[in-house]
CSV table of C-alpha atoms and ligand atoms in Angstrom, one decimal:
chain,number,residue,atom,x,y,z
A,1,UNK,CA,44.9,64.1,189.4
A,2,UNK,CA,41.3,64.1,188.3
A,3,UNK,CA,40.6,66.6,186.1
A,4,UNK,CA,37.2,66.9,184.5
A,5,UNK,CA,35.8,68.6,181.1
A,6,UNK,CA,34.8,71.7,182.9
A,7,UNK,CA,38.0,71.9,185.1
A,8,UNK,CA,36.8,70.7,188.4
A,9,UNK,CA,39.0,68.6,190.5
A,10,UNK,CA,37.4,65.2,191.6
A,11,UNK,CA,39.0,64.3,195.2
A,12,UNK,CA,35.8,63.2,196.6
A,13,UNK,CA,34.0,59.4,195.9
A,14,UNK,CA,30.7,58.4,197.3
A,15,UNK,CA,30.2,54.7,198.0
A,16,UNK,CA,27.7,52.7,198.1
A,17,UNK,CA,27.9,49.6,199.6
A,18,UNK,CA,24.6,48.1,199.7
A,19,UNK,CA,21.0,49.1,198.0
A,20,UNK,CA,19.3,47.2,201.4
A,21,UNK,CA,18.2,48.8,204.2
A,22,UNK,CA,16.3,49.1,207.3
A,23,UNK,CA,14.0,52.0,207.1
A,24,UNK,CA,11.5,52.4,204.1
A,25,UNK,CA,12.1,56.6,203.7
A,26,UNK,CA,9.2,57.0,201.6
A,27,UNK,CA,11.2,59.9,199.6
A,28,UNK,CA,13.8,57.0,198.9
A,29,UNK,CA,12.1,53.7,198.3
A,30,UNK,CA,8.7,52.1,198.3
A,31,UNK,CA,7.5,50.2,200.9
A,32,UNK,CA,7.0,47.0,199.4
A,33,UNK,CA,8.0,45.4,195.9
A,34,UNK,CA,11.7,46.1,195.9
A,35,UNK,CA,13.7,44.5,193.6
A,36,UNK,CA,16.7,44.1,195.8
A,37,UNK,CA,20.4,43.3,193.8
A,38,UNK,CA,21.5,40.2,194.0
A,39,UNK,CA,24.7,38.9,196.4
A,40,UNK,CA,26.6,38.8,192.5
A,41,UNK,CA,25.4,41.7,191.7
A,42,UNK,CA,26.9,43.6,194.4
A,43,UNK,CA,30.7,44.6,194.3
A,44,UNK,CA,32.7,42.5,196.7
A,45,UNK,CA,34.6,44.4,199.3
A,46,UNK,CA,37.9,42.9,197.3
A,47,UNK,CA,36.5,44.3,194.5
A,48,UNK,CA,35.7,48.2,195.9
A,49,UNK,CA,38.9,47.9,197.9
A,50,UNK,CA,40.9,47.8,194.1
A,51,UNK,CA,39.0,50.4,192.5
A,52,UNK,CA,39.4,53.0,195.7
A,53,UNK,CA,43.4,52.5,196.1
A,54,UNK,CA,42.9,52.9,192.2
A,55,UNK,CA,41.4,56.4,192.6
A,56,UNK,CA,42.8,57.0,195.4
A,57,UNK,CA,46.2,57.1,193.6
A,58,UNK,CA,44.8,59.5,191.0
A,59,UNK,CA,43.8,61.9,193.0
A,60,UNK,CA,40.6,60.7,195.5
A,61,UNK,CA,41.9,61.9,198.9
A,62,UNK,CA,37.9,61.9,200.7
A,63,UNK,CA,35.5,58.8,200.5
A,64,UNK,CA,32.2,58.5,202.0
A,65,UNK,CA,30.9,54.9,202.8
A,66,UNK,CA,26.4,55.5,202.2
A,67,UNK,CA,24.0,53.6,200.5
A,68,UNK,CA,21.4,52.1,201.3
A,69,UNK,CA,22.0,52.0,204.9
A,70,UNK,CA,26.0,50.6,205.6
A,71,UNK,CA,25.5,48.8,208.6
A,72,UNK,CA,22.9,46.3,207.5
A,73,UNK,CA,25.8,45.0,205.0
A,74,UNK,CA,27.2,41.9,206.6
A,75,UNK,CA,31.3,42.8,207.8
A,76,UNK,CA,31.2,46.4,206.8
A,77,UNK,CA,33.7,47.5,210.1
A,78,UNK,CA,36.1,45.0,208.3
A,79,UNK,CA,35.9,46.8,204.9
A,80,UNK,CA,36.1,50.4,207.2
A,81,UNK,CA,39.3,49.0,208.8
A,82,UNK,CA,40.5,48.0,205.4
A,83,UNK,CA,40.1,51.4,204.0
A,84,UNK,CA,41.3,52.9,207.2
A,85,UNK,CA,44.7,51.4,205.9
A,86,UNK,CA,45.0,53.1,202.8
A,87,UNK,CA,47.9,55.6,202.8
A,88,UNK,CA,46.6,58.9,201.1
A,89,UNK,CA,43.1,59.0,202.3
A,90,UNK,CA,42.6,62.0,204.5
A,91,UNK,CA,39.3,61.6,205.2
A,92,UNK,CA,36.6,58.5,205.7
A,93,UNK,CA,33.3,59.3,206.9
A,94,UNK,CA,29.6,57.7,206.7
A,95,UNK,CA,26.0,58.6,205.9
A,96,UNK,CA,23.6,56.1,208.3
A,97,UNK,CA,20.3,56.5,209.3
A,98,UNK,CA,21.9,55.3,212.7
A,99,UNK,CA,19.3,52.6,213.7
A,100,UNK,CA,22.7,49.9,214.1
A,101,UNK,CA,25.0,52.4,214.1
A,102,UNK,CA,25.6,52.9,218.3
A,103,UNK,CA,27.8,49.5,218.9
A,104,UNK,CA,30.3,50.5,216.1
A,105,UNK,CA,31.2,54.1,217.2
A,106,UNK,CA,34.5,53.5,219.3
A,107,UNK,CA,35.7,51.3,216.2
A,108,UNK,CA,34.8,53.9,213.6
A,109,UNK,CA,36.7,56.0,216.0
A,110,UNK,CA,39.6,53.5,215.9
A,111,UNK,CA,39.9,53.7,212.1
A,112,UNK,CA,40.4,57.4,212.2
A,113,UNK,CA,36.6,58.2,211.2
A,114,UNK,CA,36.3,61.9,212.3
A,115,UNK,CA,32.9,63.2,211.0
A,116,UNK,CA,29.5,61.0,210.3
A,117,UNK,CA,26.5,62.2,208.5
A,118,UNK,CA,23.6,60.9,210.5
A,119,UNK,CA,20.5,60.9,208.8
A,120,UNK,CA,16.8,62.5,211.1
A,121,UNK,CA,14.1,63.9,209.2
A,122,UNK,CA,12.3,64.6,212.7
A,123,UNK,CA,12.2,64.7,216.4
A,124,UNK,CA,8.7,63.3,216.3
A,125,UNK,CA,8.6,59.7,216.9
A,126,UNK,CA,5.2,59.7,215.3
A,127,UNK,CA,6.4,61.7,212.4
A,128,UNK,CA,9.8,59.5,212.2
A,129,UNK,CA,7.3,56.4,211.7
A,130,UNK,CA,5.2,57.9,209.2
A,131,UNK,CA,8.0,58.9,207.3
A,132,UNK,CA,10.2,56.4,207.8
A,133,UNK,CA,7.7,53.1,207.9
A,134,UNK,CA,9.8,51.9,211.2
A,135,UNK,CA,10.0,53.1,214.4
A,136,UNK,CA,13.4,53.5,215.2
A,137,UNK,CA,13.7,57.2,216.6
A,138,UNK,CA,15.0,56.1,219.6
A,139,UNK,CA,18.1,53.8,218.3
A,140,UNK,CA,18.6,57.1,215.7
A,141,UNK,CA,18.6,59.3,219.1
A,142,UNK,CA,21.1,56.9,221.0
A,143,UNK,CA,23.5,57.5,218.2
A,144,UNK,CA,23.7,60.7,217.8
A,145,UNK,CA,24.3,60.9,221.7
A,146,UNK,CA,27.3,58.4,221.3
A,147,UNK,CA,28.9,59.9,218.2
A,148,UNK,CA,28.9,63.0,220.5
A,149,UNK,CA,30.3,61.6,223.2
A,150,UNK,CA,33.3,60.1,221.3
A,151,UNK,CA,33.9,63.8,220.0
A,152,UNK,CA,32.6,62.6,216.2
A,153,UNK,CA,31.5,65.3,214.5
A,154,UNK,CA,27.8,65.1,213.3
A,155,UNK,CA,25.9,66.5,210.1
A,156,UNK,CA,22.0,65.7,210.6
A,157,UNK,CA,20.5,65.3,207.3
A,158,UNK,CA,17.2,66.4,207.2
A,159,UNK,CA,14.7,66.3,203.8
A,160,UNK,CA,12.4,68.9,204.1
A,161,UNK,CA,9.0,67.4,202.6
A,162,UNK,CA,5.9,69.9,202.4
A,163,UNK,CA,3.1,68.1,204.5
A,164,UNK,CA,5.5,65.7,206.3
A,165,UNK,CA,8.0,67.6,208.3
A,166,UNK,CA,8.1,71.3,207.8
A,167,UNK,CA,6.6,71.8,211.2
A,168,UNK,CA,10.1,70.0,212.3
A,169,UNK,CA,12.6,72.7,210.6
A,170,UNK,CA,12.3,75.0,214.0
A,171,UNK,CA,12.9,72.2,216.2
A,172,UNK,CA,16.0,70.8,214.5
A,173,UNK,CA,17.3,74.7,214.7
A,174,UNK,CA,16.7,74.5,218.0
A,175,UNK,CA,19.2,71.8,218.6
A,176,UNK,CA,21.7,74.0,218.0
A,177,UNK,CA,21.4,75.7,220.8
A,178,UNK,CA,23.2,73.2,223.0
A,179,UNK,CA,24.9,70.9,220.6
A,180,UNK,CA,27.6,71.3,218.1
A,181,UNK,CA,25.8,69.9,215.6
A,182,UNK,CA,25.3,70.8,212.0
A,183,UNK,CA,21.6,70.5,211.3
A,184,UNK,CA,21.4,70.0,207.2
A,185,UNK,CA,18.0,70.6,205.2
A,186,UNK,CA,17.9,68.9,202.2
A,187,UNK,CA,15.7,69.8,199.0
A,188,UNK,CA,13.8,66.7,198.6
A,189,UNK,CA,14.9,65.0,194.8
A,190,UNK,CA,12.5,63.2,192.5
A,191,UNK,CA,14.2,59.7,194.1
A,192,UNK,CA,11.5,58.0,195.5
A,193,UNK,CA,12.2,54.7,193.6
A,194,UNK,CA,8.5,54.9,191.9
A,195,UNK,CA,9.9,56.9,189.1
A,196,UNK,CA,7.4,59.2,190.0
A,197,UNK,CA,8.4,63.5,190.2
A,198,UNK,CA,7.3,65.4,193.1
A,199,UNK,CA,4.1,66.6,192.0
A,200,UNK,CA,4.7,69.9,193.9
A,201,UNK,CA,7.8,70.7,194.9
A,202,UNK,CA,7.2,73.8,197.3
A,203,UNK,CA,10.2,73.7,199.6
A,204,UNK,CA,13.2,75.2,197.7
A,205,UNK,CA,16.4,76.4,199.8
A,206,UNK,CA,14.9,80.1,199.9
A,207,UNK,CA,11.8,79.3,201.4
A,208,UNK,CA,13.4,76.9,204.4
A,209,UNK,CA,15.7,80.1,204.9
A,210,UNK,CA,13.0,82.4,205.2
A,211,UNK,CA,11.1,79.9,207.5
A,212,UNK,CA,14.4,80.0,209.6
A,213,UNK,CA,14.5,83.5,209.5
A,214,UNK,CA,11.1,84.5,210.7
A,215,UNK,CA,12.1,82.7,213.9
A,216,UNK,CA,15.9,84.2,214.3
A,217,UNK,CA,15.9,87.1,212.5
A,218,UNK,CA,20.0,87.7,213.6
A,219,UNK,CA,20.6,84.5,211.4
A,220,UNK,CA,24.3,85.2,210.3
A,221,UNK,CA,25.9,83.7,206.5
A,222,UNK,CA,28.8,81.6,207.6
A,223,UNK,CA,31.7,81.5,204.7
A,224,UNK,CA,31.1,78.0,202.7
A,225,UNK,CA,34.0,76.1,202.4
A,226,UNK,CA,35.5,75.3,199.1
A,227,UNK,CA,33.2,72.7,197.3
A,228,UNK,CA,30.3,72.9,199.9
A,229,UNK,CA,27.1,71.9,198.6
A,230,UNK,CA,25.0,73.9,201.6
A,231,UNK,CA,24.4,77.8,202.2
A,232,UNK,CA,25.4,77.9,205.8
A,233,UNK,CA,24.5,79.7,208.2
A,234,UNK,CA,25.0,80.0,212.5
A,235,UNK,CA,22.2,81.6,215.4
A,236,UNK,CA,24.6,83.8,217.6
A,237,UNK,CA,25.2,82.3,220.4
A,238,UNK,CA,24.3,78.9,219.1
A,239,UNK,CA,27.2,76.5,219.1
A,240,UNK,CA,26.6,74.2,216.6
A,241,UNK,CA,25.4,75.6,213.0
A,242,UNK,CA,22.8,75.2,209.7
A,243,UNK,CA,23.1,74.3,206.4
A,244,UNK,CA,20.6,74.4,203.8
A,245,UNK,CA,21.2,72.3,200.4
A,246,UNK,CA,19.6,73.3,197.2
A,247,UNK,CA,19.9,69.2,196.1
A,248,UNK,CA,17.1,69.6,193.1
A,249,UNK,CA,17.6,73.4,192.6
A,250,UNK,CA,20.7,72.4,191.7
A,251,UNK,CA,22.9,75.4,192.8
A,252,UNK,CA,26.2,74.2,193.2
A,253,UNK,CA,27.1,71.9,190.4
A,254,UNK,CA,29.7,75.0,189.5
A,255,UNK,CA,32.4,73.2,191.6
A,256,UNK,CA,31.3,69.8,192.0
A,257,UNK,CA,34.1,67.8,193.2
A,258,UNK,CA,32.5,64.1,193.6
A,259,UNK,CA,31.9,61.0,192.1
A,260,UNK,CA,29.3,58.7,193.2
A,261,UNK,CA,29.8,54.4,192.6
A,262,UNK,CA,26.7,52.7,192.9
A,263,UNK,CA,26.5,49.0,194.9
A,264,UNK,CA,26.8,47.2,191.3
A,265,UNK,CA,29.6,49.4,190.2
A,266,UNK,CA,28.1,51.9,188.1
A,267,UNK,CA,30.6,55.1,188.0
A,268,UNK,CA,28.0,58.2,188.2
A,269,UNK,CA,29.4,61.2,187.6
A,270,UNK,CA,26.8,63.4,188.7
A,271,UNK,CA,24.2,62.7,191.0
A,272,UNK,CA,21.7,62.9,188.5
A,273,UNK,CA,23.4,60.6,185.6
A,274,UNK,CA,21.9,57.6,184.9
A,275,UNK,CA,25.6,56.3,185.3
A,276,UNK,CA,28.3,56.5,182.9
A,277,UNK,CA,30.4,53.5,183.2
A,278,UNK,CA,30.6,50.1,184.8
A,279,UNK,CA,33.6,49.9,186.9
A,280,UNK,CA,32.6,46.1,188.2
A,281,UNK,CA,32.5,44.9,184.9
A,282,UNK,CA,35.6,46.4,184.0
A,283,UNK,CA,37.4,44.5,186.8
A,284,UNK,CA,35.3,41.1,185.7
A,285,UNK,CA,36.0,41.0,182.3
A,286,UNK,CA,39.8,41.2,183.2
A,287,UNK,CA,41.4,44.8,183.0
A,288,UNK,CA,44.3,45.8,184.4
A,289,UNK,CA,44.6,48.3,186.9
A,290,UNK,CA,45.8,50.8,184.0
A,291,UNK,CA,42.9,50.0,181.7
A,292,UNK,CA,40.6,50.7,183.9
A,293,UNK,CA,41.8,53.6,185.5
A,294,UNK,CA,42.2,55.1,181.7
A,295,UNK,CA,38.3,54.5,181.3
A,296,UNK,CA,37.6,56.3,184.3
A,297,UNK,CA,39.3,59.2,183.6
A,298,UNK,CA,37.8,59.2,179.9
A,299,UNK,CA,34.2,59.1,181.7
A,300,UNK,CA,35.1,62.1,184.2
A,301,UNK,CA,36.6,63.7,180.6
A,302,UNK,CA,32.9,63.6,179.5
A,303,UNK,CA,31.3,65.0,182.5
A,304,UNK,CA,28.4,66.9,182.3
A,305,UNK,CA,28.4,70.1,182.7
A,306,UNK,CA,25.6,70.2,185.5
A,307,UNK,CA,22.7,68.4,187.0
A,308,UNK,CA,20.3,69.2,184.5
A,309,UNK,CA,22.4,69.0,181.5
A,310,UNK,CA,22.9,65.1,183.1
A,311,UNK,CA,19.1,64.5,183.9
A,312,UNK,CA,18.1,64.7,180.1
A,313,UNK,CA,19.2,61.0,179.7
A,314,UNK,CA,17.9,59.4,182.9
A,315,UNK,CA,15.5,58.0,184.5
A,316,UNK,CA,15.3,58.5,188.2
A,317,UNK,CA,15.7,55.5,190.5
A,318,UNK,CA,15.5,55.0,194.3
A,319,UNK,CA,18.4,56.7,196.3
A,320,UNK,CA,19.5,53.5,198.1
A,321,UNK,CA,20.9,52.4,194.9
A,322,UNK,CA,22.4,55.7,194.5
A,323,UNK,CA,24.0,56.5,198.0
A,324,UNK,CA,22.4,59.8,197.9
B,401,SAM,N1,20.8,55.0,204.7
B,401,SAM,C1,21.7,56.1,205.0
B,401,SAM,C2,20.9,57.3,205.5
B,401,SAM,O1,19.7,57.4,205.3
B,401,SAM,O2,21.6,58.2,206.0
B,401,SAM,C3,22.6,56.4,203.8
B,401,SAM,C4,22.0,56.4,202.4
B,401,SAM,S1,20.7,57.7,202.1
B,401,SAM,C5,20.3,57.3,200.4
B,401,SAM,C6,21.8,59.1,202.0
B,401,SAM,C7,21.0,60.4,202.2
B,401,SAM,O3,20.2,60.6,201.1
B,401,SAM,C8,20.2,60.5,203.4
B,401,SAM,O4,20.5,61.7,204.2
B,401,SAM,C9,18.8,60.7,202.9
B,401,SAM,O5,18.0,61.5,203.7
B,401,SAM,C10,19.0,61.3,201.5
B,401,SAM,N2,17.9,61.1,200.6
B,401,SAM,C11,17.4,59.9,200.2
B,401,SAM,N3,16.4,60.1,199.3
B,401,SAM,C12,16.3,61.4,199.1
B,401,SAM,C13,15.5,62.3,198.3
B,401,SAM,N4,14.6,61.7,197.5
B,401,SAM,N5,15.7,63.6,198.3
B,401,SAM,C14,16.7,64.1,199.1
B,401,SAM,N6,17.5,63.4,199.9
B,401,SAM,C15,17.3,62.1,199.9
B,402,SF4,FE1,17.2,53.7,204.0
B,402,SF4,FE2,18.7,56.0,204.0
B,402,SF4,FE3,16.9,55.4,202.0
B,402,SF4,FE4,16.0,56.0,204.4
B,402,SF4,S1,17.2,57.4,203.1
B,402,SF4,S2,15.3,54.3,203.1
B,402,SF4,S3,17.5,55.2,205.7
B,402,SF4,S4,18.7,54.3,202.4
């Protein structure tokens, strides 16, 4: 079992597969100029598949597949099959944007894939460009009507961005009216990939709440599951539900349960480390299975003790090369 400092349980990885992608999310990367890793650079798929059964064997029992966006990397369903097959996983599941997403639902349903995270900022398809620098609502649309269909269960991501899509917050509610969804807002985090902070950060968790609550006063607190990293909250009578996640407030690091590998193998312990250890180096330069697994477990020894203790030594970089 994974045990850290503070005496949190990790049983939860984060993977990147890629730093590519097909939208240009201007809260995530710039439009132009990006220094994308090289094909060596990236961990190979034999590579990831030996360091999850390796934490899957000390104690990783959830792994979400993210990035960049997963589906622009070239045989990712065979990698999902692969990891499909590991005994002691209980859960697989995926963050897309769900632009290529559609054609791969019955096979992500094959491979036991119960719940996806599809990411929608807006139901504007002029807002979706600006945001977004592609317009790709439609496909994004599609998907969520498939994953449905095929009885997946479907998070929305949404970042809530003042002057971009705060008009959209009511709308996404709305779509929980009729569909058992669970619509996510998101703090938006200093991620941008122009190491540039927000220069006003305006929409904390409280204030997307209150917006909420103007419009549906009889808002009811749902419980939040153990290790949940959104306030959540249903419309009576609504039948899917709300979460709200204070990502750059920064409330929830108390039980933190996750690990984060980046697409060059950088072990991140929090979100907002600037990574901790290289686990792709560790398996280049010729460790065994033990000595690497022992240098793991020393990093998530030296956790930090929450996201801003973390920050103080790094610099902020795009999300696609995170996984978010
Ligand atoms: N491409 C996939 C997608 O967009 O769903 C997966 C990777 S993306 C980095 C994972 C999540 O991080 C998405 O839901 C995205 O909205 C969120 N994200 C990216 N940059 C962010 C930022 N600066 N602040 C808050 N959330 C962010
Ligand atoms: Fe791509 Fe996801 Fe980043 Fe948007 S948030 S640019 S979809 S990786």
């Amino acid at each position: 079992m994974l045990i850290d400092n503070h005496g949190r349980k990790i049983n939860y990885l984060r993977l990147a597969v890629t730093d590519r992608c097909n939208l240009r999310c201007f809260y995530c990367m710039p439009e132009h100029g990006i220094d994308w890793l090289s094909r060596t650079d990236l961990m190979s798929y034999e590579e990831m598949l030996r360091i999850t059964t390796l934490l899957i064997d000390s104690g990783i029992s959830k792994i979400r597949i993210t990035g960049g966006e997963p589906f622009v990397r070239k045989d990712i369903m065979t990698f999902i099959a692969a990891l499909s097959k590991l005994s002691n996983l209980n859960e697989l599941t995926l963050t897309t944007n769900g632009v290529l997403t559609a054609p791969h639902i019955p096979e992500l349903k094959k491979y036991g894939v119960k719940s996806v995270n599809l990411s929608i900022d807006t139901l504007d398809r002029e807002r979706f460009y600006a945001i977004t620098r592609r317009d790709e609502l439609p496909a994004v649309m599609n998907t969520l009507q498939e994953l449905l269909s095929q009885g997946i269960a479907v998070k929305l991501n949404a970042v809530v961005m003042d002057g971009k899509n705060t008009q959209d917050i009511l709308p996404l509610v709305a779509l929980t009216k009729d569909m058992p969804v669970s619509v996510r807002f998101i703090e938006e985090m200093p991620f941008n990939g122009s190491g540039n902070a927000i220069t006003s950060f305006k929409w904390d968790y409280l204030k997307i709440l209150e917006t909420i609550k103007q419009s549906y006063p009889l808002i009811n607190k749902l419980p939040d599951p153990p290790y949940s990293t959104s306030y959540n909250y249903q419309i009576p009578g609504h039948k899917g539900n709300i979460g709200i996640i204070a990502a750059y407030t920064r409330s929830f690091c108390g039980t933190c349960n996750r690990i984060r590998i980046t697409p060059q193998g950088m072990l991140k312990t929090c979100l907002y480390d600037g990574g901790v250890l290289n686990v792709r180096d560790l398996i280049r330069s010729g460790n065994t299975n033990q000595q690497v697994i022992t240098q793991i477990t020393h990093a998530i020894h030296h956790r930090a003790k929450d996201g801003h203790e973390a920050e103080k030594n790094s610099a902020h970089e795009s999300m696609a090369a995170i996984g978010g």
